[in-house]
Amino acid sequence: MMITNLYFNFKFKLAALSSGLIVATLLISLFTIFNVNLEFIVAISVLYVSSYALTLFVNWKLNEERYRVFLNSLHAEIQQKEAIERGAALLRLSTTDALTGLANRRATDDELRALWEGWQSSRQGFAVVLIDIDYFKRFNDHYGHQEGDRCLVAVAGAMARATARHSCALGRFGGEEFIVLIRCESRDEAGLVAEEVRHAVESLRFVHEQRPDHIGFVTVSVGAAFSGDVGGDKVERLVTEADRALYGAKASGRNRVRVFDRNEPRKVDEDGTIADLLRSAVVEGRISLAYQPIREVESGRIVAAEALMRLTNTKGKPISPAAFIPVAERTGAIMELGRWAIATACRDLIGNDLVPVVSVNMSAVQLKAPGFALSVAAILGETGILPHRLALEVTEGLEIDNQPEIESCIRELKQLGVQVWLDDFGTGFAGLSCLRKIDFDVVKIDRSFLQASHAPKGAAMFRDMVGLLKNAGHAIVVEGIEDEEQLDFLAEQAVDLVQGFHLGKPMPLAAFKQVTVMESAEAAKRSGTAR
């Protein structure tokens, strides 16, 4: 009976029944089988009944404790499952482009380095293919960013279908540029896959009536480079040659594939190379700044502005930042341009007290350069600007993790009192560990996450991202505001600052000054009316 009640994991009812049968059997046996006196029967009966009651009570308490342990274990298991699911969701968030569902810059960079290591160690060939949507800025300007996002999603889907049967990794490289990493054994094999991708996008017949070449639908230009054709011991060289091939495809009329060939002589366009333009851009006045307002969600007032570099060629035609910034970084011209941009932005906006803060984008080349923080300090001294009124934007794609020189430079800038902002959060390499290592004053969420928030899954992902940044103590800027509905959605999420075409496009200094003066006058008028 004691074993039944105390050592077996019987439930209370089963234990009571089984031990009760034992007691009943004993009592019946005492009265019918054994020839003993009444005093013995009473003594034995009291012993067994009291043991029955005591052990049954202990069994009840044990079962109660086991139930509590079971509930605690179940609760812990549920919490662990939720933690695993949340961790998996954050991992997907950090490696997936929210708009297209393709791998983002961080994920493709990891795959690129793995392929490069395979090439270096065992000569397993691969190719880098860069794809750029032709005249996409014209498409966005005419049809709007929402239609532009729909175009990006459609192009991504077409490329995914075209590369599905090949050993490829497809990702979004940034903006309207995509990347395909192909395991292959020759330049010709890479060219065939690249042509399949180009043809797949062309076959969509996605309407684009604003093209200057009058083709009438969306196409892509494609540049590829095979590992066996590129020398050197750094993977960046392979990406550079693929980028040059892409530039060649665009210069040759677009909607075509160019594969890098080391034996082919390089051509220079009639205006000279971008590198030549950059060398004299400041002196000849071909470089300028446009300013885009950053507004407070609650009040709508302008609290900061982002300075954006613009370049024109010798004929006055604008050159896309996506084209000239990489060249400036490769040639080192970004150092002079960066110093000029910081000094000009400080004089234009802070010197005229148009905004409390101006932000300027920084390149990895600048942040790695010895003495960069000192050069910023010198500019602040020359212009007489207080350090906290300058913000330097660090793009997440710079891969801040495991870059001690960049981390050291950021710390020096923070010690100066300069604000450091993290740009394009969620699209690049930095990931969550970067937020833990560096105390950013502001984190800018990439516009793709807001554009994806119209769907329930995208909205939930956006809320999680905002909650994560808020919990980490960062102020938040959300980019890409296109309509009032998005602004209302952000107000519900307690976002601090916003930026986008709906709130103000990038504009020259004169236009920006006019906007700020007009808004200041309106604010003063409202204040006087209120009094």
XYZ file of C-alpha atoms in Angstrom:
531
model
C 0.000 0.000 0.000
C 2.819 2.430 0.881
C 4.642 1.556 -2.346
C 1.428 2.110 -4.325
C 0.752 5.493 -2.765
C 4.290 6.860 -2.399
C 6.605 5.358 -5.015
C 4.389 4.742 -8.025
C 3.417 7.865 -9.990
C -0.261 7.005 -9.680
C -2.872 9.719 -9.880
C -4.779 10.300 -6.629
C -7.950 8.423 -7.616
C -6.045 5.407 -8.888
C -3.841 5.377 -5.774
C -6.897 5.625 -3.488
C -8.613 2.775 -5.325
C -5.612 0.442 -5.408
C -4.530 1.047 -1.797
C -8.189 0.875 -0.671
C -8.452 -2.574 -2.236
C -5.340 -3.617 -0.298
C -6.817 -2.421 3.014
C -10.177 -4.023 2.237
C -8.465 -7.305 1.320
C -6.521 -7.287 4.617
C -9.618 -6.602 6.715
C -11.644 -9.284 4.987
C -8.763 -11.740 5.454
C -8.513 -10.933 9.163
C -12.185 -11.704 9.701
C -12.505 -14.746 7.452
C -9.167 -16.515 7.134
C -6.973 -15.820 10.159
C -8.033 -17.039 13.576
C -6.975 -14.100 15.761
C -8.577 -12.313 18.692
C -10.507 -9.068 18.418
C -7.830 -6.908 20.032
C -5.311 -7.939 17.329
C -7.822 -7.238 14.568
C -8.540 -3.770 15.965
C -4.832 -2.951 16.324
C -3.940 -4.119 12.835
C -6.995 -2.380 11.346
C -6.092 0.926 13.023
C -2.489 0.604 11.798
C -3.510 -0.062 8.181
C -6.312 2.483 8.048
C -4.097 5.214 9.529
C -1.275 4.238 7.153
C -3.793 4.294 4.315
C -4.968 7.784 5.238
C -1.472 9.133 5.817
C 0.096 7.722 2.632
C -2.931 8.745 0.580
C -2.589 12.305 1.911
C 1.104 12.294 0.983
C 0.178 10.983 -2.478
C -2.289 13.868 -2.880
C 0.400 16.404 -1.949
C 2.938 14.741 -4.259
C 0.494 14.855 -7.142
C -0.199 18.507 -6.413
C 3.534 19.258 -6.487
C 4.046 17.200 -9.652
C 1.239 19.211 -11.283
C 2.914 22.496 -10.342
C 6.228 21.208 -11.692
C 4.443 20.130 -14.877
C 2.868 23.591 -15.294
C 6.213 25.313 -14.701
C 7.897 22.988 -17.172
C 5.171 23.597 -19.743
C 5.445 27.360 -19.240
C 9.234 27.213 -19.613
C 8.888 25.120 -22.770
C 6.430 27.620 -24.254
C 8.761 30.517 -23.419
C 11.715 28.690 -24.959
C 9.722 27.996 -28.112
C 8.686 31.661 -28.356
C 12.292 32.758 -27.832
C 13.482 30.388 -30.562
C 10.795 31.628 -32.948
C 11.599 35.278 -32.178
C 15.301 34.617 -32.668
C 14.594 32.910 -35.996
C 12.415 35.865 -37.031
C 15.156 38.350 -36.130
C 17.703 36.265 -38.044
C 15.427 36.286 -41.100
C 14.968 40.013 -40.615
C 18.715 40.601 -40.598
C 19.362 38.529 -43.746
C 16.243 39.149 -45.857
C 15.212 42.140 -47.913
C 11.779 43.103 -46.585
C 10.397 44.278 -49.931
C 11.446 41.546 -52.367
C 11.996 38.620 -49.988
C 15.447 38.044 -51.507
C 18.669 37.811 -49.533
C 19.882 41.248 -48.464
C 23.352 42.767 -48.737
C 24.537 41.086 -45.537
C 23.488 37.589 -46.638
C 24.917 37.911 -50.151
C 28.193 39.228 -48.749
C 28.490 36.148 -46.538
C 27.830 33.898 -49.546
C 30.294 35.887 -51.660
C 33.082 35.458 -49.121
C 32.351 31.725 -48.817
C 32.615 31.326 -52.614
C 35.815 33.367 -52.662
C 37.369 31.147 -49.983
C 36.409 28.099 -52.059
C 38.065 29.670 -55.097
C 41.225 30.524 -53.161
C 41.552 27.096 -51.524
C 40.371 24.643 -54.196
C 39.785 26.745 -57.354
C 36.019 26.166 -57.341
C 34.944 28.668 -59.981
C 32.138 31.181 -59.567
C 30.912 34.418 -61.084
C 29.492 37.678 -59.784
C 26.602 39.097 -61.793
C 25.310 42.615 -61.081
C 21.892 43.627 -62.437
C 20.573 47.179 -62.602
C 17.064 48.212 -63.688
C 17.309 50.610 -66.618
C 16.018 54.172 -66.044
C 14.508 53.203 -62.719
C 14.712 56.753 -61.332
C 12.542 57.962 -64.197
C 10.117 55.144 -63.424
C 9.924 56.146 -59.748
C 9.562 59.853 -60.495
C 6.701 59.264 -62.938
C 4.758 56.355 -61.430
C 5.550 56.892 -57.748
C 7.471 54.851 -55.203
C 4.673 52.370 -54.531
C 4.548 51.408 -58.187
C 8.351 51.374 -58.119
C 8.239 48.852 -55.289
C 5.796 46.742 -57.290
C 8.259 46.836 -60.179
C 11.130 45.747 -57.908
C 9.080 42.826 -56.593
C 8.110 41.733 -60.124
C 11.711 41.941 -61.379
C 12.948 40.014 -58.326
C 10.386 37.282 -58.973
C 11.372 36.989 -62.641
C 15.060 36.709 -61.757
C 14.331 34.150 -59.036
C 12.487 31.962 -61.543
C 15.288 32.341 -64.101
C 18.013 31.316 -61.630
C 16.048 28.565 -59.845
C 17.480 25.701 -61.932
C 21.055 26.931 -61.607
C 23.396 26.786 -58.629
C 22.897 30.469 -57.786
C 22.413 32.816 -54.883
C 20.197 35.804 -55.720
C 19.997 38.939 -53.586
C 19.159 42.614 -53.573
C 22.373 44.635 -53.592
C 20.737 47.986 -52.895
C 18.140 50.254 -54.484
C 17.363 48.933 -57.960
C 20.529 46.817 -58.135
C 20.583 43.043 -57.670
C 23.358 40.471 -57.475
C 23.579 36.835 -58.583
C 26.412 34.572 -57.412
C 26.843 31.609 -59.763
C 28.870 28.463 -59.224
C 30.313 27.859 -62.678
C 33.441 26.765 -64.490
C 33.778 29.364 -67.230
C 33.046 32.891 -68.353
C 30.681 31.567 -71.042
C 28.586 29.684 -68.489
C 28.242 32.844 -66.412
C 27.248 34.784 -69.524
C 24.483 32.288 -70.357
C 22.930 32.588 -66.903
C 23.214 36.377 -67.048
C 21.435 36.383 -70.404
C 18.638 34.207 -68.988
C 18.147 36.747 -66.217
C 18.049 39.654 -68.664
C 15.577 37.855 -70.919
C 13.332 36.899 -67.983
C 12.947 40.559 -66.963
C 12.428 41.670 -70.548
C 9.674 39.040 -70.951
C 7.675 40.636 -68.123
C 6.807 43.543 -70.436
C 6.382 45.716 -67.344
C 5.247 49.080 -68.736
C 7.772 51.945 -68.552
C 6.658 54.773 -70.843
C 9.172 57.334 -69.537
C 12.266 55.721 -71.057
C 14.169 58.077 -73.359
C 14.906 55.160 -75.721
C 11.166 54.534 -76.244
C 11.382 50.784 -75.600
C 8.283 51.129 -73.444
C 8.855 48.453 -70.799
C 11.242 47.639 -67.975
C 14.588 46.049 -68.834
C 17.850 45.453 -67.015
C 21.507 45.909 -67.795
C 23.765 43.110 -66.602
C 27.477 42.987 -65.839
C 29.337 39.790 -64.915
C 32.846 38.791 -63.913
C 34.243 35.242 -63.623
C 36.684 34.424 -60.824
C 39.176 32.901 -63.253
C 39.457 36.178 -65.184
C 40.240 38.423 -62.230
C 43.573 38.458 -60.468
C 44.347 39.583 -56.949
C 43.650 38.203 -53.528
C 40.577 40.266 -52.608
C 36.998 39.505 -53.540
C 36.265 43.239 -53.898
C 38.244 43.217 -57.158
C 35.792 40.718 -58.645
C 32.807 42.885 -57.650
C 34.569 45.945 -59.099
C 35.073 44.265 -62.466
C 31.445 43.103 -62.528
C 30.457 46.710 -61.777
C 32.632 47.951 -64.639
C 31.042 45.411 -66.961
C 27.625 46.648 -65.823
C 28.652 50.226 -66.543
C 29.792 49.075 -69.981
C 26.407 47.430 -70.628
C 24.620 50.653 -69.697
C 26.982 52.754 -71.816
C 26.394 50.426 -74.791
C 22.642 51.080 -74.892
C 21.271 49.155 -71.880
C 19.135 45.996 -71.901
C 22.191 43.873 -72.577
C 24.788 41.674 -70.896
C 28.488 42.451 -70.652
C 30.949 39.922 -69.215
C 34.321 41.155 -68.042
C 37.143 40.095 -70.335
C 40.661 40.885 -69.180
C 41.880 40.861 -72.788
C 39.368 43.502 -73.928
C 40.683 47.071 -73.973
C 38.758 49.441 -71.730
C 36.874 52.257 -73.404
C 36.477 55.795 -72.156
C 33.343 57.802 -72.963
C 33.559 61.165 -74.692
C 33.102 63.114 -71.451
C 36.022 61.342 -69.812
C 35.784 58.822 -66.994
C 33.891 59.532 -63.799
C 37.230 59.405 -62.024
C 38.486 62.300 -64.137
C 35.336 64.273 -63.387
C 35.714 63.697 -59.667
C 39.312 64.884 -59.551
C 38.271 68.390 -60.589
C 34.651 68.379 -59.393
C 35.153 70.751 -56.449
C 37.389 73.219 -58.306
C 35.156 73.360 -61.393
C 31.905 73.461 -59.395
C 30.441 70.215 -60.762
C 29.714 68.904 -57.271
C 26.853 70.327 -55.199
C 24.625 69.483 -52.250
C 20.889 68.953 -52.099
C 19.112 69.073 -48.743
C 16.168 66.894 -47.731
C 14.192 67.896 -44.623
C 13.760 65.559 -41.658
C 10.604 66.321 -39.689
C 9.297 65.620 -36.219
C 6.257 63.334 -36.380
C 4.292 65.041 -33.616
C 4.725 68.682 -34.661
C 5.615 68.322 -38.343
C 8.383 70.912 -38.025
C 11.802 70.524 -39.662
C 14.329 69.479 -37.021
C 17.176 68.329 -39.284
C 18.233 67.979 -42.912
C 20.248 65.382 -44.804
C 22.919 66.667 -47.200
C 23.108 64.644 -50.434
C 25.923 64.969 -52.989
C 25.103 65.672 -56.624
C 27.533 65.502 -59.593
C 27.186 66.682 -63.185
C 29.387 65.907 -66.171
C 31.048 68.470 -68.434
C 27.766 68.952 -70.321
C 25.790 69.579 -67.140
C 24.058 66.185 -67.183
C 23.555 64.698 -63.699
C 25.411 61.508 -62.777
C 23.735 59.146 -60.356
C 25.304 58.867 -56.869
C 25.114 55.103 -57.346
C 27.570 55.556 -60.214
C 30.005 58.150 -58.892
C 30.183 57.300 -55.159
C 31.740 53.818 -55.725
C 34.261 55.373 -58.129
C 35.066 58.086 -55.585
C 35.665 55.414 -52.958
C 37.887 53.338 -55.243
C 40.007 56.294 -56.325
C 40.196 57.999 -52.925
C 38.445 61.140 -54.235
C 35.807 60.579 -51.544
C 38.196 62.048 -48.954
C 38.231 65.519 -50.521
C 34.552 65.328 -51.458
C 33.624 64.271 -47.930
C 35.496 67.130 -46.278
C 33.962 69.560 -48.757
C 30.449 68.195 -48.087
C 30.799 68.520 -44.298
C 32.173 72.074 -44.490
C 29.592 73.191 -47.064
C 26.631 71.669 -45.195
C 27.758 73.278 -41.923
C 28.129 76.706 -43.537
C 24.907 76.468 -45.580
C 22.486 75.224 -42.930
C 24.014 75.613 -39.471
C 25.843 78.857 -40.297
C 22.530 80.345 -41.451
C 20.694 78.668 -38.535
C 18.183 77.027 -40.887
C 18.001 73.742 -38.951
C 19.195 72.481 -35.564
C 21.113 69.536 -37.093
C 22.542 68.647 -40.513
C 23.500 65.071 -41.410
C 26.157 64.056 -43.948
C 26.753 60.524 -45.235
C 30.118 58.903 -44.557
C 32.044 56.320 -46.562
C 33.986 53.392 -45.131
C 37.066 54.809 -46.850
C 36.724 58.007 -44.822
C 36.113 56.237 -41.525
C 39.139 53.985 -42.042
C 41.461 56.869 -42.955
C 43.888 57.881 -40.175
C 43.067 61.284 -38.711
C 39.537 61.534 -40.130
C 38.079 62.570 -36.759
C 40.757 65.284 -36.489
C 39.816 66.622 -39.927
C 36.176 66.837 -38.789
C 37.292 68.699 -35.661
C 39.267 71.118 -37.857
C 36.197 71.783 -40.050
C 34.073 72.470 -36.966
C 36.737 74.881 -35.723
C 36.927 76.695 -39.067
C 33.167 77.043 -39.421
C 32.512 77.769 -35.728
C 29.823 75.085 -35.561
C 28.941 73.325 -32.299
C 29.745 69.583 -32.689
C 26.311 68.321 -31.610
C 24.711 70.115 -34.577
C 26.582 67.873 -37.049
C 25.468 64.279 -37.603
C 27.517 61.812 -39.651
C 25.521 58.968 -41.173
C 27.164 55.542 -41.245
C 25.536 53.175 -43.719
C 24.814 49.740 -42.247
C 26.329 48.142 -45.347
C 29.816 49.272 -44.240
C 30.109 46.100 -42.114
C 31.087 47.889 -38.939
C 31.439 44.605 -37.059
C 35.018 43.326 -36.974
C 36.331 46.626 -38.411
C 38.344 48.029 -35.477
C 39.500 51.137 -37.367
C 35.881 52.096 -38.144
C 34.768 51.464 -34.563
C 37.721 53.503 -33.253
C 36.922 56.405 -35.590
C 33.267 56.398 -34.527
C 34.302 56.515 -30.872
C 36.582 59.498 -31.606
C 33.751 61.311 -33.375
C 31.451 60.660 -30.418
C 34.113 62.051 -28.070
C 34.190 65.223 -30.179
C 30.474 65.601 -29.530
C 29.465 64.875 -33.135
C 26.296 62.829 -33.544
C 26.654 59.451 -35.281
C 23.607 58.026 -37.050
C 23.154 54.525 -38.473
C 21.621 54.704 -41.963
C 19.648 52.058 -43.899
C 19.138 49.858 -40.832
C 17.965 46.363 -41.759
C 19.464 46.198 -45.253
C 23.181 45.692 -44.744
C 25.824 43.943 -42.729
C 25.819 45.568 -39.329
C 23.011 43.611 -37.744
C 21.934 43.706 -34.120
C 25.403 43.309 -32.635
C 26.337 46.709 -34.102
C 23.624 48.387 -32.018
C 25.046 46.732 -28.930
C 28.624 47.857 -29.659
C 27.997 51.457 -30.718
C 25.758 54.011 -29.053
C 24.167 55.579 -32.141
C 22.313 58.816 -31.562
C 19.767 57.989 -34.261
C 18.937 54.883 -36.287
C 17.339 55.360 -39.720
C 15.048 52.503 -40.772
C 15.296 51.818 -44.490
C 12.248 52.811 -46.537
C 11.694 49.246 -47.763
C 10.356 48.211 -44.355
C 7.753 50.986 -44.347
C 6.715 50.145 -47.903
C 6.198 46.523 -46.856
C 4.062 47.499 -43.835
C 0.832 47.657 -45.867
C 0.677 43.862 -45.486
C -0.057 42.384 -42.007
C 3.217 40.457 -41.936
C 5.202 43.535 -42.984
C 3.420 45.707 -40.405
C 4.206 43.202 -37.644
C 7.851 43.087 -38.730
C 8.018 46.895 -38.735
C 6.529 47.093 -35.214
C 9.049 44.541 -33.971
C 11.892 46.572 -35.463
C 10.664 49.820 -33.887
C 10.206 48.083 -30.537
C 13.700 46.632 -30.732
C 15.277 50.035 -31.424
C 13.189 51.765 -28.763
C 14.193 49.161 -26.181
C 17.837 49.758 -27.122
C 17.376 53.476 -26.418
C 17.809 54.800 -29.976
C 15.919 57.685 -31.547
C 14.371 56.620 -34.866
C 14.088 58.177 -38.323
C 11.930 56.381 -40.882
C 12.727 57.061 -44.527
C 10.506 56.935 -47.611
C 7.278 58.620 -46.437
C 5.038 58.847 -49.491
C 1.541 59.648 -48.179
C -0.474 60.740 -45.162
C -1.585 57.176 -44.418
C 2.021 56.110 -43.789
C 2.523 59.158 -41.572
C -0.515 58.192 -39.459
C 0.792 54.645 -39.161
C 4.163 55.926 -37.911
C 2.490 58.210 -35.382
C 0.833 55.111 -33.899
C 4.247 53.438 -33.566
C 5.697 56.368 -31.555
C 8.382 56.999 -34.210
C 10.401 60.169 -33.538
C 11.402 61.547 -36.946
C 10.419 61.015 -40.583
C 11.815 61.771 -44.019
C 10.489 61.277 -47.527
C 9.165 62.848 -50.731
C 5.744 63.419 -49.126
C 7.416 65.663 -46.548
C 9.988 67.309 -48.816
C 12.211 66.255 -51.715
C 15.974 66.906 -51.805
C 16.391 70.526 -52.916
C 19.111 73.136 -53.501
C 20.037 75.505 -50.684
C 17.931 78.401 -52.020
C 14.779 76.290 -52.181
C 15.442 74.777 -48.767
C 15.937 78.228 -47.275
C 12.661 79.371 -48.818
C 10.808 76.410 -47.280
C 12.229 76.995 -43.800
C 11.519 80.749 -43.904
C 7.957 80.125 -45.076
C 7.300 77.534 -42.378
C 8.825 79.762 -39.684
C 6.533 82.610 -40.766
C 3.482 80.349 -40.667
C 4.452 79.064 -37.216
C 4.884 82.631 -35.941
C 1.520 83.602 -37.402
C -0.199 80.653 -35.699
C 1.512 81.519 -32.422
C 0.343 85.164 -32.656
C -3.194 84.073 -33.468
C -3.204 81.728 -30.494
C -2.159 84.586 -28.159
